[in-house]
Short mmCIF file of C-alpha atoms and ligand atoms in Angstrom, two decimals:
data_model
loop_
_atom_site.label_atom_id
_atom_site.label_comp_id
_atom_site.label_asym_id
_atom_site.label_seq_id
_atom_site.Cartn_x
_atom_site.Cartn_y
_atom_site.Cartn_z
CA UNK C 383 44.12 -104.87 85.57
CA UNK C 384 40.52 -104.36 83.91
CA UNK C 385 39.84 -104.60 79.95
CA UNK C 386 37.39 -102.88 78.66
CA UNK C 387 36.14 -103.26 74.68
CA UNK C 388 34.27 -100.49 72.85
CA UNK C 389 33.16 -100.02 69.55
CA UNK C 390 33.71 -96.80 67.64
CA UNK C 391 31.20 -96.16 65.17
CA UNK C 392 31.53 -93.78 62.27
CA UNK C 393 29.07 -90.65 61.42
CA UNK C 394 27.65 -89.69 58.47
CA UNK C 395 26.15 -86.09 58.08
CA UNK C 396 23.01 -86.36 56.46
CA UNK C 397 22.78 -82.58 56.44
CA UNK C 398 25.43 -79.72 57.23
CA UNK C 399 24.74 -76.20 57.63
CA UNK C 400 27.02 -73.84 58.89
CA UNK C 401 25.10 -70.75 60.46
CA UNK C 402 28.18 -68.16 61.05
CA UNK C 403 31.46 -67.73 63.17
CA UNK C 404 31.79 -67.67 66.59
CA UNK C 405 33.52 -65.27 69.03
CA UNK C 406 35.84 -68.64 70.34
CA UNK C 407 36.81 -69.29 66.10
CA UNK C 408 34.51 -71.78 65.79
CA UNK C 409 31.61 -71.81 63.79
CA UNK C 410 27.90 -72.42 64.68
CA UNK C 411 26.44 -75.21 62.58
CA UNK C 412 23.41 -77.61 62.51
CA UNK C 413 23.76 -80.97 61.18
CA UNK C 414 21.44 -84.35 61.41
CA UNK C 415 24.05 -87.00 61.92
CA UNK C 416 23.99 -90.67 61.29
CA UNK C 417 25.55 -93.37 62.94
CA UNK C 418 27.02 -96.25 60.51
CA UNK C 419 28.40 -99.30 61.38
CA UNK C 420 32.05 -98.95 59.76
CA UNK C 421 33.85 -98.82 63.33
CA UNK C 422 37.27 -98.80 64.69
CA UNK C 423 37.56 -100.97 67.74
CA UNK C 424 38.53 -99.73 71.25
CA UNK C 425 40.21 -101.96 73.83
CA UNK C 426 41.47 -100.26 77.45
CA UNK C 427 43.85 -101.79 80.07
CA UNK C 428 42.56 -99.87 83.37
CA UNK C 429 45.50 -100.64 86.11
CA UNK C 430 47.89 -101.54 83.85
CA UNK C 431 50.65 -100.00 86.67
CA UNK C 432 52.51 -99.02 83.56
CA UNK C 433 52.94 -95.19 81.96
CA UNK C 434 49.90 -94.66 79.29
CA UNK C 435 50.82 -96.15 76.23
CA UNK C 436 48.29 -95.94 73.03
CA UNK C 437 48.75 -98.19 70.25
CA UNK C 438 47.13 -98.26 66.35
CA UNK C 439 46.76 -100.72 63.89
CA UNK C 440 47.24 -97.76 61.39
CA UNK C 441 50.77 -96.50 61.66
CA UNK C 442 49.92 -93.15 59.85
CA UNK C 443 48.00 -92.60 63.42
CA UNK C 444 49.91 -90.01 65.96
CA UNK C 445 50.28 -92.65 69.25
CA UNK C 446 50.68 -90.09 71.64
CA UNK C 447 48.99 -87.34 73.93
CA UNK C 448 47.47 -85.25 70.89
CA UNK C 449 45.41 -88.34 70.09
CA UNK C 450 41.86 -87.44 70.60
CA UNK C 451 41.20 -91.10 72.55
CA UNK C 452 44.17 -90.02 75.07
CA UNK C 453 42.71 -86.54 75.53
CA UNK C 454 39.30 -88.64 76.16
CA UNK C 455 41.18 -90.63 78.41
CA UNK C 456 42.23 -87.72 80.30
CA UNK C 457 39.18 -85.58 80.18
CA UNK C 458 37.26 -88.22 81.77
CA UNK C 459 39.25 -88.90 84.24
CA UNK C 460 39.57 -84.83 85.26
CA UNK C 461 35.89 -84.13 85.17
CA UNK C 462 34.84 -87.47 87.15
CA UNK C 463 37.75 -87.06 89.55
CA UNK C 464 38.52 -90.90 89.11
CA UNK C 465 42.41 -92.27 88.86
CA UNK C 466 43.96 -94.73 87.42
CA UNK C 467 47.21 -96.67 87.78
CA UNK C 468 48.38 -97.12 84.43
CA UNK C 469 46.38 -97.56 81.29
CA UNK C 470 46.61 -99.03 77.48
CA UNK C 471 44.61 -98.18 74.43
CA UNK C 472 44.61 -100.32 71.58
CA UNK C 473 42.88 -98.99 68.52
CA UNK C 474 42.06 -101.22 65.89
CA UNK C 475 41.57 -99.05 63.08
CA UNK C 476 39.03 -99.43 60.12
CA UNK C 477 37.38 -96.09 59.54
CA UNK C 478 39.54 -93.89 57.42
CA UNK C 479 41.34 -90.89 58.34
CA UNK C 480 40.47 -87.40 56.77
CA UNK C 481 37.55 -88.16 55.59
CA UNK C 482 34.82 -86.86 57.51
CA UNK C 483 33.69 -89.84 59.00
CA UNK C 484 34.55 -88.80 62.54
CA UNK C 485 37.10 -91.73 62.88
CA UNK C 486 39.26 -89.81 65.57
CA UNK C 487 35.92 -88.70 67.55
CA UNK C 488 34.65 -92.12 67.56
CA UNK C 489 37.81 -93.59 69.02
CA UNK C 490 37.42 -90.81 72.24
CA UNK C 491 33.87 -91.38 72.50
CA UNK C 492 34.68 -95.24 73.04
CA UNK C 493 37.39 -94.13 75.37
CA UNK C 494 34.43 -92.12 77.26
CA UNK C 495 31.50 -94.96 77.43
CA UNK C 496 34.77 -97.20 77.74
CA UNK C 497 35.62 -96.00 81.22
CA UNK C 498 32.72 -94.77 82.11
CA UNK C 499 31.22 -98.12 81.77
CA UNK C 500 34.37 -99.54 84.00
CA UNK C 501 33.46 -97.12 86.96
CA UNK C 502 30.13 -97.99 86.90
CA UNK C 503 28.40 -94.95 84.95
CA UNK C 504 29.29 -91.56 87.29
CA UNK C 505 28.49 -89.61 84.23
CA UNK C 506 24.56 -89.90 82.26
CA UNK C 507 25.01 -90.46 78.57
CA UNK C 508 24.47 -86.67 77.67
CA UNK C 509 26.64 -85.75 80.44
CA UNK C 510 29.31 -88.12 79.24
CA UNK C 511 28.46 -86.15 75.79
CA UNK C 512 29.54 -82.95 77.34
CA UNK C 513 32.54 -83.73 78.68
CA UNK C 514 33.69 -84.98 74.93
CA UNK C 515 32.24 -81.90 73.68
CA UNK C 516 36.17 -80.15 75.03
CA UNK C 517 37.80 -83.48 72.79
CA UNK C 518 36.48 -82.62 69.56
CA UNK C 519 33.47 -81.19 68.04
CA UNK C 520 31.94 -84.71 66.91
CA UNK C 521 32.38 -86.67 69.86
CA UNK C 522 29.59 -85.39 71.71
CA UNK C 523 27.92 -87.45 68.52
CA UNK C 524 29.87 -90.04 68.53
CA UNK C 525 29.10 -90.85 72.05
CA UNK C 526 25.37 -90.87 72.36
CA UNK C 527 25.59 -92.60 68.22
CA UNK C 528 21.86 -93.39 66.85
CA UNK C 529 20.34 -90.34 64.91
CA UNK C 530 20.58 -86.84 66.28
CA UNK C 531 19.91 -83.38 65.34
CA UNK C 532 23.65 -81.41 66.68
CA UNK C 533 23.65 -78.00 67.07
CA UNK C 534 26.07 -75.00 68.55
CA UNK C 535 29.34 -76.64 67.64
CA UNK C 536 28.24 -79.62 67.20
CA UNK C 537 27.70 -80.38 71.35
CA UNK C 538 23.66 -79.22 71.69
CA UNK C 539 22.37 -82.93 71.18
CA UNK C 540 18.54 -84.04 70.54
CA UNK C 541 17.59 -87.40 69.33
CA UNK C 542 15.69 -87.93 66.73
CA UNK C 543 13.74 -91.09 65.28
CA UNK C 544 15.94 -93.87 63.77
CA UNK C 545 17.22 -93.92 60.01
CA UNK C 546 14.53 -95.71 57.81
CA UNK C 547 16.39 -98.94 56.94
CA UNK C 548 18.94 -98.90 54.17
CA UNK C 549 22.42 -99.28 53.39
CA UNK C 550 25.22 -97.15 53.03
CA UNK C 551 28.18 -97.45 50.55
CA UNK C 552 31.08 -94.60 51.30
CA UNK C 553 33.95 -94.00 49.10
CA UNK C 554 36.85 -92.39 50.14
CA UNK C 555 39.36 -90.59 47.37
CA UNK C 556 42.67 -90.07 47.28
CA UNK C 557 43.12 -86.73 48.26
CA UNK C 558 41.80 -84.86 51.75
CA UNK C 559 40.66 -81.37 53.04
CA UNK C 560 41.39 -79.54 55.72
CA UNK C 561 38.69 -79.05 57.98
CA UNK C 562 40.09 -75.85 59.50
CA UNK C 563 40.61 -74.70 55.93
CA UNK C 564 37.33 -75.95 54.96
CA UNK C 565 35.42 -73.74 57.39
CA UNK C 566 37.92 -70.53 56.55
CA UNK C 567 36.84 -71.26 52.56
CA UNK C 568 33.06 -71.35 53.68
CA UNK C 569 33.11 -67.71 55.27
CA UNK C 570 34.30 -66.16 52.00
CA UNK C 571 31.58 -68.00 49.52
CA UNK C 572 27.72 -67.32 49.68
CA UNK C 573 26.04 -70.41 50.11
CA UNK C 574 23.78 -71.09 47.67
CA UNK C 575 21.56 -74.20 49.25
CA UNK C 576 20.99 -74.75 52.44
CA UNK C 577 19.43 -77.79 54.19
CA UNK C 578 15.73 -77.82 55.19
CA UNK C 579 16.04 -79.26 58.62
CA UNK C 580 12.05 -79.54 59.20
CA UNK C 581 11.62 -81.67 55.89
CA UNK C 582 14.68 -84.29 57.34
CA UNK C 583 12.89 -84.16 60.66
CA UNK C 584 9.77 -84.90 58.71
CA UNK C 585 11.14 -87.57 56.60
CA UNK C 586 12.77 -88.99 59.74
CA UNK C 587 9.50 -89.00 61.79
CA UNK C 588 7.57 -90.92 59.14
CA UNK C 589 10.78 -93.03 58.25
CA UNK C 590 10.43 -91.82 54.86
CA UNK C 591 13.35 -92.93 53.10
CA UNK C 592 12.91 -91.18 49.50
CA UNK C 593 12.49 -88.09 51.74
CA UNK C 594 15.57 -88.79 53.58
CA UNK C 595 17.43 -89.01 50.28
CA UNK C 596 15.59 -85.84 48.74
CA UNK C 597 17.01 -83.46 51.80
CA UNK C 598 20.58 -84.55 51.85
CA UNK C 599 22.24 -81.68 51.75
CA UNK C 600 25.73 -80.66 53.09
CA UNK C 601 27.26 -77.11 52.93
CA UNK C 602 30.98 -77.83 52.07
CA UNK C 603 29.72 -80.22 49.52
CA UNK C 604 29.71 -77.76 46.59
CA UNK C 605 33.03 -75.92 47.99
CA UNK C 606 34.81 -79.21 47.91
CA UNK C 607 33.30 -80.64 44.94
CA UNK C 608 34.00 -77.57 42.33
CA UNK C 609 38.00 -78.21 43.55
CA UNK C 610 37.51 -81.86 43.34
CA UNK C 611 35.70 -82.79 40.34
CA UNK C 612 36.02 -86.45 41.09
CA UNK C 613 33.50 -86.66 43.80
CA UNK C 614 31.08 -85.80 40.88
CA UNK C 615 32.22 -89.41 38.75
CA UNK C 616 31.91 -91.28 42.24
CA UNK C 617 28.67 -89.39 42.68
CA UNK C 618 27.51 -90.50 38.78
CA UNK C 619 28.27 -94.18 39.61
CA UNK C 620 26.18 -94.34 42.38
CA UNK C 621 23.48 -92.60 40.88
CA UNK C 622 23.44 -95.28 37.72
CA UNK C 623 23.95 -98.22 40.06
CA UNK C 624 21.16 -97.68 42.70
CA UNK C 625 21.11 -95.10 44.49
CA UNK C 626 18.98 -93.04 45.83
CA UNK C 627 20.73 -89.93 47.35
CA UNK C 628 24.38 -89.12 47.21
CA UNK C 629 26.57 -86.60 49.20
CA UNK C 630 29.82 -85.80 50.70
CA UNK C 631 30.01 -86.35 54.52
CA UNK C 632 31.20 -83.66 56.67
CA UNK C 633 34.16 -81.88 55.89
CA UNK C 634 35.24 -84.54 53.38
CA UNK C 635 36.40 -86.00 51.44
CA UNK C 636 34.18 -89.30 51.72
CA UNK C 637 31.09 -89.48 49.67
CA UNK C 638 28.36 -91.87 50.74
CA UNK C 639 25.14 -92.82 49.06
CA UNK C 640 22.18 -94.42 50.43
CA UNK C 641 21.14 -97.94 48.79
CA UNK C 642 18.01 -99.95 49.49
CA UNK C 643 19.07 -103.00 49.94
CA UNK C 644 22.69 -105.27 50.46
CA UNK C 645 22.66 -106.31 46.66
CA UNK C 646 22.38 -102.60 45.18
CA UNK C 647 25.27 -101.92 47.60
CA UNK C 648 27.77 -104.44 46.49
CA UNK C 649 27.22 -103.91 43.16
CA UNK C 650 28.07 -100.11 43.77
CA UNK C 651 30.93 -101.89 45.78
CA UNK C 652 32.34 -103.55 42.53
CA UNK C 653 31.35 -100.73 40.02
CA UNK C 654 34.10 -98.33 42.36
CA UNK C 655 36.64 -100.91 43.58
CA UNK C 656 39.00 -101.14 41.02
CA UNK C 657 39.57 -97.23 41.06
CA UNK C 658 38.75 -96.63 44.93
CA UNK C 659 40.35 -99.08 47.34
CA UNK C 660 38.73 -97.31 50.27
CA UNK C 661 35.59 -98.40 49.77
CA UNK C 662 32.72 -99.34 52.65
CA UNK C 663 29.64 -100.95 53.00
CA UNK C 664 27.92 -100.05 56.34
CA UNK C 665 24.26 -99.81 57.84
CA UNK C 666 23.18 -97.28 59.82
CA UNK C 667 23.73 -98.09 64.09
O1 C5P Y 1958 36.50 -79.57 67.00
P1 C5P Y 1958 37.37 -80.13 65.92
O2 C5P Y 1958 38.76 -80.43 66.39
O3 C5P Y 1958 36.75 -81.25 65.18
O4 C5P Y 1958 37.52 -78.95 64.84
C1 C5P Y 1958 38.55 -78.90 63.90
C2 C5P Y 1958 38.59 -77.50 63.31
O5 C5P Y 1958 37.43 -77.29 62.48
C3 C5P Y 1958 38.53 -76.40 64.34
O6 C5P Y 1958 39.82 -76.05 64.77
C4 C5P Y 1958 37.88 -75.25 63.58
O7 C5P Y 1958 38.82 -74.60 62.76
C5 C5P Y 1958 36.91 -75.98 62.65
N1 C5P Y 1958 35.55 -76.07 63.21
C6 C5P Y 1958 34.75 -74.92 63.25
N2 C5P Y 1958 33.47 -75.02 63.75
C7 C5P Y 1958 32.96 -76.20 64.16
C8 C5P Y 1958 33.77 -77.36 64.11
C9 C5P Y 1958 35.05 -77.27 63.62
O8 C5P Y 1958 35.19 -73.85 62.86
N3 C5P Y 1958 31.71 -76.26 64.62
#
């Protein structure tokens, strides 16, 4: 038997647009994504000579074959034409659920680099991004991690200049959204703001971080926000304590903001614990 550790890093969207539906009933978007350093870890058993078993330090987490790291797993193994005799996953889990944060897609994208690592890279990094592309819509993200411009459904990749340094607080509410719902909701609303994807590409280029901040902008934001009027007091702490950009990340219903520095962020940290248990402080990966 082989172990293999991975880390499974969350993803922030620092812009969202959706462009239209597709033929397949997916929907065509373009989003800059960030990689943060709130992560789940990922061990695999290779060879266990045991039936797949998947375990989670989250009970609330479905342990079987409609977890996105099995279907990883699988995929993998399919498209490489590799076997294995048994395997384990063991998920320790950090990054919360239903929140936008791509917690599912980073586990299966640390299944991916997991394995692929432990048959000694068949698959490129963008290739490997492919393949996850059939998991989920994120984990073609979630695999190559950084700072990246996706496109199509979220599988055309292209890398763009690191995140100016900063740090992130993310606060996760109570409720949750349904992505599937989300995206149904967006069809029937006109959408009054869109992001300008050249001025973040600018911003990133010259590691402008007040730019950065500036072109934050995320479709669903609005849609969730006007049903979920909280998000706007989370949004009005971080704007008194230090902030300097706020936003919901991907289909919600996380909100992040982007701090300068460690000590802006943990006093943002303490302004939102007592209401907000599920609160983060990450950096960007
Ligand atoms: O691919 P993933 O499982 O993350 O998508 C969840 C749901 O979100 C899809 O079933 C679809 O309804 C919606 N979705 C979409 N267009 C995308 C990504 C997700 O319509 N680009």
């Amino acid at each position: 038997m082989t172990t293999v550790y991975e880390g499974a890093f969350a993803k922030l969207n620092l812009t969202l647009d959706v462009l239209g539906k597709r033929d397949d009933g997916y929907h065509d978007i373009k989003s800059v994504m960030q990689a943060i350093s709130l992560r789940d870890d990922v061990q695999i058993d290779i060879d266990t000579g045991k039936p797949w078993v998947l375990e989670c330090t989250d009970p609330a987490v479905p342990c079987d074959e409609t977890n996105l790291a099995w279907k990883a797993a699988k995929v993998f193994l399919d498209a490489t034409s590799k076997t294995v005799d048994g395997l384990r996953i063991h998920i320790t889990k950090r990054i919360p659920m239903q929140a936008g944060l791509g917690g599912g897609s980073a586990d299966a994208a640390a299944v991916l680099r997991g394995l692929n690592k432990h048959f000694g890279s068949p698959l490129s990094i963008l290739a490997l991004a492919e393949v996850g592309a059939s998991v989920g819509s994120d984990v073609p993200f979630c695999v190559l991690c950084g700072t990246a411009v996706a496109e199509g459904r979220g599988e055309r990749l292209r890398k763009l200049p690191d995140m100016p340094d900063c740090v992130f607080v993310i606060c996760k509410p109570d409720f949750s959204v349904s992505t599937p719902e989300l995206y149904r909701k967006i069809d029937e609303v006109a959408i009054a703001k869109r992001p300008d994807h050249q001025a973040m590409e600018t911003a990133l280029v010259t590691g402008d971080l007040g730019a950065v901040a500036e072109n934050l902008c995320n479709v669903f934001d609005p849609v969730v926000t006007s049903e979920h009027l909280e998000l706007n007091y989370i949004k009005s702490i971080f704007n008194s304590y230090g902030s300097v950009g706020q936003q919901m990340t991907g289909s919600g219903s996380a909100v992040f903001a982007i701090l300068p520095n460690f000590e802006y962020a943990a006093v943002v940290c303490n302004m939102l614990r007592d209401n907000y248990p599920q609160v983060y402080i990450a950096k960007p990966v």
